[in-house]
mmCIF file with all atom_site columns, C-alpha atoms in Angstrom:
data_model
loop_
_atom_site.group_PDB
_atom_site.id
_atom_site.type_symbol
_atom_site.label_atom_id
_atom_site.label_alt_id
_atom_site.label_comp_id
_atom_site.label_asym_id
_atom_site.label_entity_id
_atom_site.label_seq_id
_atom_site.pdbx_PDB_ins_code
_atom_site.Cartn_x
_atom_site.Cartn_y
_atom_site.Cartn_z
_atom_site.occupancy
_atom_site.B_iso_or_equiv
_atom_site.pdbx_formal_charge
_atom_site.auth_seq_id
_atom_site.auth_comp_id
_atom_site.auth_asym_id
_atom_site.auth_atom_id
_atom_site.pdbx_PDB_model_num
ATOM 1  C CA . MET A 1 1  ? -73.217 43.398 90.022  1.00 47.00 ? 20 MET A CA 1
ATOM 2  C CA . TYR A 1 2  ? -71.806 46.572 91.511  1.00 58.00 ? 21 TYR A CA 1
ATOM 3  C CA . ASP A 1 3  ? -71.898 48.707 88.369  1.00 66.00 ? 22 ASP A CA 1
ATOM 4  C CA . ASN A 1 4  ? -74.153 51.173 90.187  1.00 79.00 ? 23 ASN A CA 1
ATOM 5  C CA . CYS A 1 5  ? -71.271 52.060 92.538  1.00 85.00 ? 24 CYS A CA 1
ATOM 6  C CA . PHE A 1 6  ? -70.010 55.611 91.986  1.00 85.00 ? 25 PHE A CA 1
ATOM 7  C CA . GLY A 1 7  ? -66.455 54.270 91.629  1.00 84.00 ? 26 GLY A CA 1
ATOM 8  C CA . SER A 1 8  ? -67.179 51.500 89.121  1.00 83.00 ? 27 SER A CA 1
ATOM 9  C CA . ASN A 1 9  ? -65.344 51.691 85.816  1.00 82.00 ? 28 ASN A CA 1
ATOM 10 C CA . GLY A 1 10 ? -67.882 49.371 84.199  1.00 81.00 ? 29 GLY A CA 1
ATOM 11 C CA . ARG A 1 11 ? -65.345 46.562 83.706  1.00 79.00 ? 30 ARG A CA 1
ATOM 12 C CA . ASN A 1 12 ? -65.493 45.073 87.216  1.00 80.00 ? 31 ASN A CA 1
ATOM 13 C CA . GLY A 1 13 ? -62.797 47.507 88.274  1.00 81.00 ? 32 GLY A CA 1
ATOM 14 C CA . CYS A 1 14 ? -62.624 50.598 90.444  1.00 85.00 ? 33 CYS A CA 1
ATOM 15 C CA . ASN A 1 15 ? -61.793 54.206 89.558  1.00 83.00 ? 34 ASN A CA 1
ATOM 16 C CA . ILE A 1 16 ? -61.375 55.189 93.210  1.00 83.00 ? 35 ILE A CA 1
ATOM 17 C CA . LEU A 1 17 ? -59.198 52.503 94.789  1.00 84.00 ? 36 LEU A CA 1
ATOM 18 C CA . THR A 1 18 ? -56.013 50.967 93.445  1.00 81.00 ? 37 THR A CA 1
ATOM 19 C CA . VAL A 1 19 ? -57.362 47.433 93.134  1.00 78.00 ? 38 VAL A CA 1
ATOM 20 C CA . HIS A 1 20 ? -57.394 45.263 90.031  1.00 73.00 ? 39 HIS A CA 1
ATOM 21 C CA . LYS A 1 21 ? -60.867 43.858 90.640  1.00 78.00 ? 40 LYS A CA 1
ATOM 22 C CA . CYS A 1 22 ? -64.032 45.161 92.300  1.00 80.00 ? 41 CYS A CA 1
ATOM 23 C CA . LEU A 1 23 ? -64.265 43.826 95.868  1.00 79.00 ? 42 LEU A CA 1
ATOM 24 C CA . GLN A 1 24 ? -68.081 43.943 95.784  1.00 75.00 ? 43 GLN A CA 1
ATOM 25 C CA . ASP A 1 25 ? -69.499 42.940 99.216  1.00 73.00 ? 44 ASP A CA 1
ATOM 26 C CA . LYS A 1 26 ? -66.127 43.404 100.919 1.00 81.00 ? 45 LYS A CA 1
ATOM 27 C CA . CYS A 1 27 ? -65.621 46.970 99.714  1.00 85.00 ? 46 CYS A CA 1
ATOM 28 C CA . SER A 1 28 ? -66.127 49.513 102.483 1.00 84.00 ? 47 SER A CA 1
ATOM 29 C CA . PHE A 1 29 ? -66.116 52.320 99.888  1.00 83.00 ? 48 PHE A CA 1
ATOM 30 C CA . TYR A 1 30 ? -69.173 51.058 97.989  1.00 84.00 ? 49 TYR A CA 1
ATOM 31 C CA . LYS A 1 31 ? -71.656 53.863 97.490  1.00 87.00 ? 50 LYS A CA 1
ATOM 32 C CA . SER A 1 32 ? -74.374 54.394 94.910  1.00 86.00 ? 51 SER A CA 1
ATOM 33 C CA . THR A 1 33 ? -74.363 57.561 92.838  1.00 87.00 ? 52 THR A CA 1
ATOM 34 C CA . GLN A 1 34 ? -77.407 58.749 94.793  1.00 91.00 ? 53 GLN A CA 1
ATOM 35 C CA . GLU A 1 35 ? -75.630 58.155 98.116  1.00 90.00 ? 54 GLU A CA 1
ATOM 36 C CA . LEU A 1 36 ? -72.614 60.065 96.814  1.00 90.00 ? 55 LEU A CA 1
ATOM 37 C CA . GLU A 1 37 ? -74.844 63.019 95.897  1.00 91.00 ? 56 GLU A CA 1
ATOM 38 C CA . GLU A 1 38 ? -76.546 62.972 99.318  1.00 93.00 ? 57 GLU A CA 1
ATOM 39 C CA . ASP A 1 39 ? -73.182 62.901 101.102 1.00 93.00 ? 58 ASP A CA 1
ATOM 40 C CA . ARG A 1 40 ? -71.925 65.750 98.945  1.00 91.00 ? 59 ARG A CA 1
ATOM 41 C CA . LYS A 1 41 ? -75.000 67.840 99.823  1.00 92.00 ? 60 LYS A CA 1
ATOM 42 C CA . LYS A 1 42 ? -74.394 67.226 103.530 1.00 94.00 ? 61 LYS A CA 1
ATOM 43 C CA . ALA A 1 43 ? -70.774 68.302 103.167 1.00 93.00 ? 62 ALA A CA 1
ATOM 44 C CA . TYR A 1 44 ? -71.795 71.423 101.226 1.00 94.00 ? 63 TYR A CA 1
ATOM 45 C CA . LEU A 1 45 ? -74.257 72.358 103.982 1.00 93.00 ? 64 LEU A CA 1
ATOM 46 C CA . LEU A 1 46 ? -71.486 72.108 106.551 1.00 94.00 ? 65 LEU A CA 1
ATOM 47 C CA . LEU A 1 47 ? -69.104 74.143 104.412 1.00 94.00 ? 66 LEU A CA 1
ATOM 48 C CA . ALA A 1 48 ? -71.729 76.818 103.723 1.00 93.00 ? 67 ALA A CA 1
ATOM 49 C CA . ALA A 1 49 ? -72.348 77.193 107.459 1.00 93.00 ? 68 ALA A CA 1
ATOM 50 C CA . LEU A 1 50 ? -68.715 78.144 108.123 1.00 95.00 ? 69 LEU A CA 1
ATOM 51 C CA . PRO A 1 51 ? -67.597 81.760 108.430 1.00 96.00 ? 70 PRO A CA 1
ATOM 52 C CA . PRO A 1 52 ? -66.649 83.323 105.061 1.00 95.00 ? 71 PRO A CA 1
ATOM 53 C CA . ASP A 1 53 ? -62.920 83.473 105.842 1.00 96.00 ? 72 ASP A CA 1
ATOM 54 C CA . MET A 1 54 ? -62.849 79.737 106.631 1.00 97.00 ? 73 MET A CA 1
ATOM 55 C CA . GLN A 1 55 ? -64.799 78.995 103.436 1.00 96.00 ? 74 GLN A CA 1
ATOM 56 C CA . ARG A 1 56 ? -62.218 80.959 101.441 1.00 96.00 ? 75 ARG A CA 1
ATOM 57 C CA . TYR A 1 57 ? -59.358 79.068 103.087 1.00 97.00 ? 76 TYR A CA 1
ATOM 58 C CA . ILE A 1 58 ? -60.946 75.689 102.310 1.00 96.00 ? 77 ILE A CA 1
ATOM 59 C CA . SER A 1 59 ? -61.811 76.679 98.742  1.00 96.00 ? 78 SER A CA 1
ATOM 60 C CA . ASP A 1 60 ? -58.238 77.840 98.097  1.00 96.00 ? 79 ASP A CA 1
ATOM 61 C CA . LYS A 1 61 ? -56.668 74.754 99.640  1.00 96.00 ? 80 LYS A CA 1
ATOM 62 C CA . TYR A 1 62 ? -58.957 71.989 98.328  1.00 94.00 ? 81 TYR A CA 1
ATOM 63 C CA . TYR A 1 63 ? -61.131 73.378 95.509  1.00 93.00 ? 82 TYR A CA 1
ATOM 64 C CA . ASN A 1 64 ? -58.724 75.543 93.462  1.00 95.00 ? 83 ASN A CA 1
ATOM 65 C CA . GLY A 1 65 ? -60.415 78.676 94.753  1.00 94.00 ? 84 GLY A CA 1
ATOM 66 C CA . LYS A 1 66 ? -63.912 77.559 93.750  1.00 93.00 ? 85 LYS A CA 1
ATOM 67 C CA . MET A 1 67 ? -66.818 77.238 96.164  1.00 93.00 ? 86 MET A CA 1
ATOM 68 C CA . PRO A 1 68 ? -69.181 74.651 94.673  1.00 91.00 ? 87 PRO A CA 1
ATOM 69 C CA . TRP A 1 69 ? -71.267 74.735 97.846  1.00 91.00 ? 88 TRP A CA 1
ATOM 70 C CA . SER A 1 70 ? -72.190 78.385 97.220  1.00 86.00 ? 89 SER A CA 1
ATOM 71 C CA . ASN A 1 71 ? -74.031 77.405 94.004  1.00 77.00 ? 90 ASN A CA 1
ATOM 72 C CA . SER A 1 72 ? -75.746 74.446 95.600  1.00 63.00 ? 91 SER A CA 1
ATOM 73 C CA . LYS A 1 73 ? -79.512 74.453 96.129  1.00 61.00 ? 92 LYS A CA 1
ATOM 74 C CA . CYS A 1 74 ? -78.984 73.232 99.683  1.00 56.00 ? 93 CYS A CA 1
ATOM 75 C CA . VAL A 1 75 ? -76.936 76.233 100.853 1.00 53.00 ? 94 VAL A CA 1
ATOM 76 C CA . VAL A 1 76 ? -77.710 77.925 104.120 1.00 51.00 ? 95 VAL A CA 1
ATOM 77 C CA . GLN A 1 77 ? -76.207 81.359 104.617 1.00 50.00 ? 96 GLN A CA 1
ATOM 78 C CA . TYR A 1 78 ? -73.781 81.871 107.496 1.00 46.00 ? 97 TYR A CA 1
ATOM 79 C CA . SER A 1 79 ? -75.020 84.154 110.257 1.00 49.00 ? 98 SER A CA 1
ATOM 80 C CA . ARG A 1 80 ? -73.576 85.117 113.602 1.00 46.00 ? 99 ARG A CA 1
#
């Protein structure tokens, strides 16, 4: 039923949470792949709007030095 969830492992389990069985309606983490992509775009827009030094700090700390938001089609350049 919830195989379209981004976290589904296809066997009624979850790749995101440490549960043995998909919680379906009760899962507050349920999100379709499309919703995940939309949320990621929103986050990338926020990250791209930060000053360059803050972007570097975040990329080093959380993205192994990569800035996936800089390659995104939804990027807005930072300006002061």
